[in-house]
C-alpha atoms as a PDB file:
ATOM      1  CA  MET A   1      21.150 -13.550   2.017  1.00  0.00           C
ATOM      2  CA  ASP A   2      18.565 -13.054  -0.749  1.00  0.00           C
ATOM      3  CA  GLN A   3      17.885  -9.818  -2.664  1.00  0.00           C
ATOM      4  CA  ASP A   4      14.678  -9.054  -0.694  1.00  0.00           C
ATOM      5  CA  THR A   5      16.548  -9.272   2.609  1.00  0.00           C
ATOM      6  CA  ILE A   6      19.371  -7.047   1.328  1.00  0.00           C
ATOM      7  CA  ARG A   7      16.842  -4.506   0.022  1.00  0.00           C
ATOM      8  CA  LEU A   8      14.940  -4.550   3.350  1.00  0.00           C
ATOM      9  CA  GLU A   9      18.110  -4.028   5.401  1.00  0.00           C
ATOM     10  CA  LYS A  10      19.188  -1.146   3.146  1.00  0.00           C
ATOM     11  CA  SER A  11      15.786   0.521   3.398  1.00  0.00           C
ATOM     12  CA  LEU A  12      15.787   0.160   7.188  1.00  0.00           C
ATOM     13  CA  GLN A  13      19.127   2.003   7.394  1.00  0.00           C
ATOM     14  CA  ASP A  14      17.979   5.066   5.472  1.00  0.00           C
ATOM     15  CA  GLU A  15      15.553   7.859   6.127  1.00  0.00           C
ATOM     16  CA  GLN A  16      12.521   7.434   3.915  1.00  0.00           C
ATOM     17  CA  GLN A  17       9.575   9.487   2.796  1.00  0.00           C
ATOM     18  CA  THR A  18       6.346   7.612   3.148  1.00  0.00           C
ATOM     19  CA  VAL A  19       2.769   8.183   2.022  1.00  0.00           C
ATOM     20  CA  VAL A  20       0.552   7.213   4.952  1.00  0.00           C
ATOM     21  CA  PHE A  21      -3.012   6.045   4.405  1.00  0.00           C
ATOM     22  CA  ARG A  22      -5.812   4.519   6.458  1.00  0.00           C
ATOM     23  CA  LEU A  23      -7.496   1.170   6.044  1.00  0.00           C
ATOM     24  CA  ALA A  24      -9.942  -0.087   8.683  1.00  0.00           C
ATOM     25  CA  ASP A  25      -8.672   2.439  11.274  1.00  0.00           C
ATOM     26  CA  GLU A  26      -5.066   1.313  10.864  1.00  0.00           C
ATOM     27  CA  SER A  27      -2.215   3.282   9.314  1.00  0.00           C
ATOM     28  CA  TYR A  28      -0.198   1.885   6.427  1.00  0.00           C
ATOM     29  CA  GLY A  29       2.691   3.378   4.530  1.00  0.00           C
ATOM     30  CA  ILE A  30       4.273   3.017   1.118  1.00  0.00           C
ATOM     31  CA  GLU A  31       7.463   4.574  -0.163  1.00  0.00           C
ATOM     32  CA  ILE A  32       6.737   7.898  -1.832  1.00  0.00           C
ATOM     33  CA  PHE A  33       8.854   7.112  -4.881  1.00  0.00           C
ATOM     34  CA  ARG A  34       6.346   4.366  -5.796  1.00  0.00           C
ATOM     35  CA  VAL A  35       3.397   6.808  -5.827  1.00  0.00           C
ATOM     36  CA  ASN A  36       2.571   8.495  -9.132  1.00  0.00           C
ATOM     37  CA  GLU A  37      -0.481  10.387  -7.931  1.00  0.00           C
ATOM     38  CA  ILE A  38      -3.443  10.333  -5.580  1.00  0.00           C
ATOM     39  CA  ILE A  39      -6.901  10.807  -7.084  1.00  0.00           C
ATOM     40  CA  ARG A  40     -10.472  10.949  -5.836  1.00  0.00           C
ATOM     41  CA  LEU A  41     -12.481   7.794  -6.102  1.00  0.00           C
ATOM     42  CA  ARG A  42     -14.215   7.575  -9.465  1.00  0.00           C
ATOM     43  CA  GLU A  43     -16.300   5.129 -11.453  1.00  0.00           C
ATOM     44  CA  ILE A  44     -14.597   1.739 -11.592  1.00  0.00           C
ATOM     45  CA  THR A  45     -15.615  -0.630 -14.372  1.00  0.00           C
ATOM     46  CA  PRO A  46     -15.756  -4.200 -13.047  1.00  0.00           C
ATOM     47  CA  VAL A  47     -14.008  -6.929 -15.032  1.00  0.00           C
ATOM     48  CA  PRO A  48     -15.657 -10.376 -14.916  1.00  0.00           C
ATOM     49  CA  ARG A  49     -13.750 -13.417 -13.704  1.00  0.00           C
ATOM     50  CA  THR A  50     -10.946 -11.563 -11.954  1.00  0.00           C
ATOM     51  CA  GLU A  51      -9.625 -12.042  -8.436  1.00  0.00           C
ATOM     52  CA  ARG A  52     -11.963 -10.751  -5.734  1.00  0.00           C
ATOM     53  CA  HIS A  53      -9.571  -7.943  -4.740  1.00  0.00           C
ATOM     54  CA  VAL A  54      -9.465  -6.588  -8.318  1.00  0.00           C
ATOM     55  CA  LYS A  55     -12.186  -3.922  -8.374  1.00  0.00           C
ATOM     56  CA  GLY A  56     -11.892  -3.244 -12.097  1.00  0.00           C
ATOM     57  CA  LEU A  57     -10.537  -0.582 -14.408  1.00  0.00           C
ATOM     58  CA  VAL A  58     -10.503   3.212 -14.409  1.00  0.00           C
ATOM     59  CA  ASN A  59      -9.810   5.674 -17.165  1.00  0.00           C
ATOM     60  CA  LEU A  60      -7.060   8.007 -16.052  1.00  0.00           C
ATOM     61  CA  ARG A  61      -6.567  10.722 -18.659  1.00  0.00           C
ATOM     62  CA  GLY A  62      -7.041   8.255 -21.505  1.00  0.00           C
ATOM     63  CA  LYS A  63      -5.000   5.471 -19.929  1.00  0.00           C
ATOM     64  CA  THR A  64      -6.769   2.410 -18.548  1.00  0.00           C
ATOM     65  CA  ILE A  65      -5.349   1.137 -15.263  1.00  0.00           C
ATOM     66  CA  PRO A  66      -6.425  -1.748 -13.023  1.00  0.00           C
ATOM     67  CA  VAL A  67      -7.634  -0.933  -9.517  1.00  0.00           C
ATOM     68  CA  ILE A  68      -7.359  -3.221  -6.525  1.00  0.00           C
ATOM     69  CA  ASP A  69      -9.114  -3.065  -3.166  1.00  0.00           C
ATOM     70  CA  LEU A  70      -6.567  -3.424  -0.364  1.00  0.00           C
ATOM     71  CA  ARG A  71      -9.324  -4.109   2.196  1.00  0.00           C
ATOM     72  CA  THR A  72     -10.284  -7.235   0.274  1.00  0.00           C
ATOM     73  CA  ARG A  73      -6.663  -8.125  -0.452  1.00  0.00           C
ATOM     74  CA  PHE A  74      -5.826  -7.983   3.272  1.00  0.00           C
ATOM     75  CA  ALA A  75      -9.064  -9.747   4.328  1.00  0.00           C
ATOM     76  CA  LEU A  76     -10.236  -6.669   6.245  1.00  0.00           C
ATOM     77  CA  PRO A  77     -13.937  -5.961   6.814  1.00  0.00           C
ATOM     78  CA  THR A  78     -15.613  -4.102   3.972  1.00  0.00           C
ATOM     79  CA  CYS A  79     -17.065  -0.617   4.415  1.00  0.00           C
ATOM     80  CA  GLU A  80     -18.801   2.078   2.429  1.00  0.00           C
ATOM     81  CA  GLU A  81     -16.679   4.407   0.369  1.00  0.00           C
ATOM     82  CA  THR A  82     -16.629   7.971   1.705  1.00  0.00           C
ATOM     83  CA  GLU A  83     -15.593  11.454   0.605  1.00  0.00           C
ATOM     84  CA  SER A  84     -12.152  10.631   2.017  1.00  0.00           C
ATOM     85  CA  SER A  85     -11.706   7.472  -0.073  1.00  0.00           C
ATOM     86  CA  ARG A  86      -8.910   7.770  -2.600  1.00  0.00           C
ATOM     87  CA  ILE A  87      -7.118   5.835  -5.301  1.00  0.00           C
ATOM     88  CA  ILE A  88      -3.345   5.859  -4.946  1.00  0.00           C
ATOM     89  CA  VAL A  89      -1.809   5.286  -8.364  1.00  0.00           C
ATOM     90  CA  VAL A  90       1.453   3.418  -7.904  1.00  0.00           C
ATOM     91  CA  GLU A  91       4.170   2.076 -10.134  1.00  0.00           C
ATOM     92  CA  SER A  92       4.412  -1.703  -9.940  1.00  0.00           C
ATOM     93  CA  GLU A  93       6.241  -4.484 -11.726  1.00  0.00           C
ATOM     94  CA  SER A  94       3.128  -4.725 -13.971  1.00  0.00           C
ATOM     95  CA  GLY A  95       2.877  -1.016 -14.705  1.00  0.00           C
ATOM     96  CA  GLN A  96       0.552   1.500 -13.081  1.00  0.00           C
ATOM     97  CA  ILE A  97      -2.022   0.140 -10.631  1.00  0.00           C
ATOM     98  CA  GLY A  98      -4.638   2.008  -8.617  1.00  0.00           C
ATOM     99  CA  VAL A  99      -5.075   1.095  -4.965  1.00  0.00           C
ATOM    100  CA  VAL A 100      -8.313   2.017  -3.155  1.00  0.00           C
ATOM    101  CA  VAL A 101      -7.761   3.240   0.418  1.00  0.00           C
ATOM    102  CA  ASP A 102     -10.042   4.767   3.057  1.00  0.00           C
ATOM    103  CA  ALA A 103      -8.055   8.015   3.202  1.00  0.00           C
ATOM    104  CA  VAL A 104      -4.604   9.397   2.552  1.00  0.00           C
ATOM    105  CA  THR A 105      -3.547  11.089   5.765  1.00  0.00           C
ATOM    106  CA  GLU A 106      -0.040  12.473   5.369  1.00  0.00           C
ATOM    107  CA  VAL A 107       3.442  12.256   3.938  1.00  0.00           C
ATOM    108  CA  LEU A 108       6.071  11.556   6.590  1.00  0.00           C
ATOM    109  CA  THR A 109       9.834  11.431   6.626  1.00  0.00           C
ATOM    110  CA  LEU A 110      10.666   8.427   8.768  1.00  0.00           C
ATOM    111  CA  ASP A 111      14.048   8.237  10.464  1.00  0.00           C
ATOM    112  CA  ALA A 112      15.830   4.899  10.236  1.00  0.00           C
ATOM    113  CA  ASP A 113      15.637   4.683  14.053  1.00  0.00           C
ATOM    114  CA  SER A 114      11.843   4.696  13.936  1.00  0.00           C
ATOM    115  CA  ILE A 115      11.640   1.723  11.552  1.00  0.00           C
ATOM    116  CA  GLU A 116      11.834  -1.856  12.794  1.00  0.00           C
ATOM    117  CA  GLU A 117      11.627  -5.189  11.081  1.00  0.00           C
ATOM    118  CA  THR A 118       8.307  -6.955  11.335  1.00  0.00           C
ATOM    119  CA  PRO A 119       8.067  -8.992  14.552  1.00  0.00           C
ATOM    120  CA  VAL A 120       8.446 -12.708  13.896  1.00  0.00           C
ATOM    121  CA  LEU A 121       5.056 -13.476  15.402  1.00  0.00           C
ATOM    122  CA  VAL A 122       3.266 -11.547  12.619  1.00  0.00           C
ATOM    123  CA  SER A 123       5.628 -12.259   9.736  1.00  0.00           C
ATOM    124  CA  ASP A 124       4.468 -15.515   8.213  1.00  0.00           C
ATOM    125  CA  SER A 125       3.754 -16.434   4.615  1.00  0.00           C
ATOM    126  CA  GLU A 126       0.277 -14.875   4.858  1.00  0.00           C
ATOM    127  CA  ASN A 127       1.752 -11.475   5.786  1.00  0.00           C
ATOM    128  CA  GLN A 128       4.559 -11.135   3.266  1.00  0.00           C
ATOM    129  CA  PHE A 129       3.127  -7.782   2.272  1.00  0.00           C
ATOM    130  CA  VAL A 130       4.339  -6.282   5.577  1.00  0.00           C
ATOM    131  CA  ARG A 131       7.894  -4.974   5.098  1.00  0.00           C
ATOM    132  CA  ALA A 132       8.464  -3.270   8.441  1.00  0.00           C
ATOM    133  CA  VAL A 133       6.798  -1.234  11.178  1.00  0.00           C
ATOM    134  CA  ALA A 134       7.431   2.457  11.847  1.00  0.00           C
ATOM    135  CA  LYS A 135       6.901   4.070  15.231  1.00  0.00           C
ATOM    136  CA  THR A 136       5.835   7.692  15.461  1.00  0.00           C
ATOM    137  CA  ASN A 137       4.891   9.663  18.569  1.00  0.00           C
ATOM    138  CA  SER A 138       1.252   8.730  18.296  1.00  0.00           C
ATOM    139  CA  LYS A 139       0.963   5.511  16.309  1.00  0.00           C
ATOM    140  CA  LEU A 140       2.430   2.520  14.543  1.00  0.00           C
ATOM    141  CA  ILE A 141       2.523   2.507  10.761  1.00  0.00           C
ATOM    142  CA  THR A 142       2.639  -0.788   8.890  1.00  0.00           C
ATOM    143  CA  LEU A 143       5.056  -0.341   5.986  1.00  0.00           C
ATOM    144  CA  LEU A 144       3.979  -2.367   2.996  1.00  0.00           C
ATOM    145  CA  ASP A 145       6.039  -4.373   0.575  1.00  0.00           C
ATOM    146  CA  LEU A 146       4.092  -3.079  -2.373  1.00  0.00           C
ATOM    147  CA  ASP A 147       5.169  -5.792  -4.796  1.00  0.00           C
ATOM    148  CA  HIS A 148       3.905  -8.530  -2.478  1.00  0.00           C
ATOM    149  CA  ALA A 149       0.749  -6.581  -1.639  1.00  0.00           C
ATOM    150  CA  LEU A 150      -0.133  -6.149  -5.307  1.00  0.00           C
ATOM    151  CA  ALA A 151       0.782  -9.659  -6.420  1.00  0.00           C
ATOM    152  CA  ALA A 152      -2.256 -11.643  -7.541  1.00  0.00           C
END
C-alpha cells in the first residue's frame, strides 16, 4: 500500500472541513487546512511561455504568487469572470498558489460516512486530481487531491 492510498484511507475515516466552490456548475471541495485565504479576482499579469492553465502572477500584499485556472486545467469550457469569481490561495508543495474558481459557496463539515472513494469508472490516470466524492442532501461534491490538481 503506497503513501497516497494510506493518506486517502485515513482522510476517508475522519470528519473533515471542506471549502466548497463552483466550477462549470459543479461543486468541488478542498480541505480547509490547505486554504490560506479567499480573495476577489484581481489583475493577473500573464507570464509568457507557461502552461495554458497558468494564468499568471498576482501581487498579494507584496508577495508574488502564481495563479492557475482550474477550468483550463480540468479541460472545462471557458466562461466570463463574474462578481462571484474568486482566487483561493492555497498552500502547495511549491508554496502559495492562487486558484481561480467561479464562486466559493460554503464551508462544510463532512462526516466520514458521506465520503466515498472515487468510482473506478471515473478514476483513471487523467482524473488523478479527484480524491473522493462527498454526498450531501442536495448534491455531490468532488473532493480534489490538490497536489495532483496543481501539478504542472
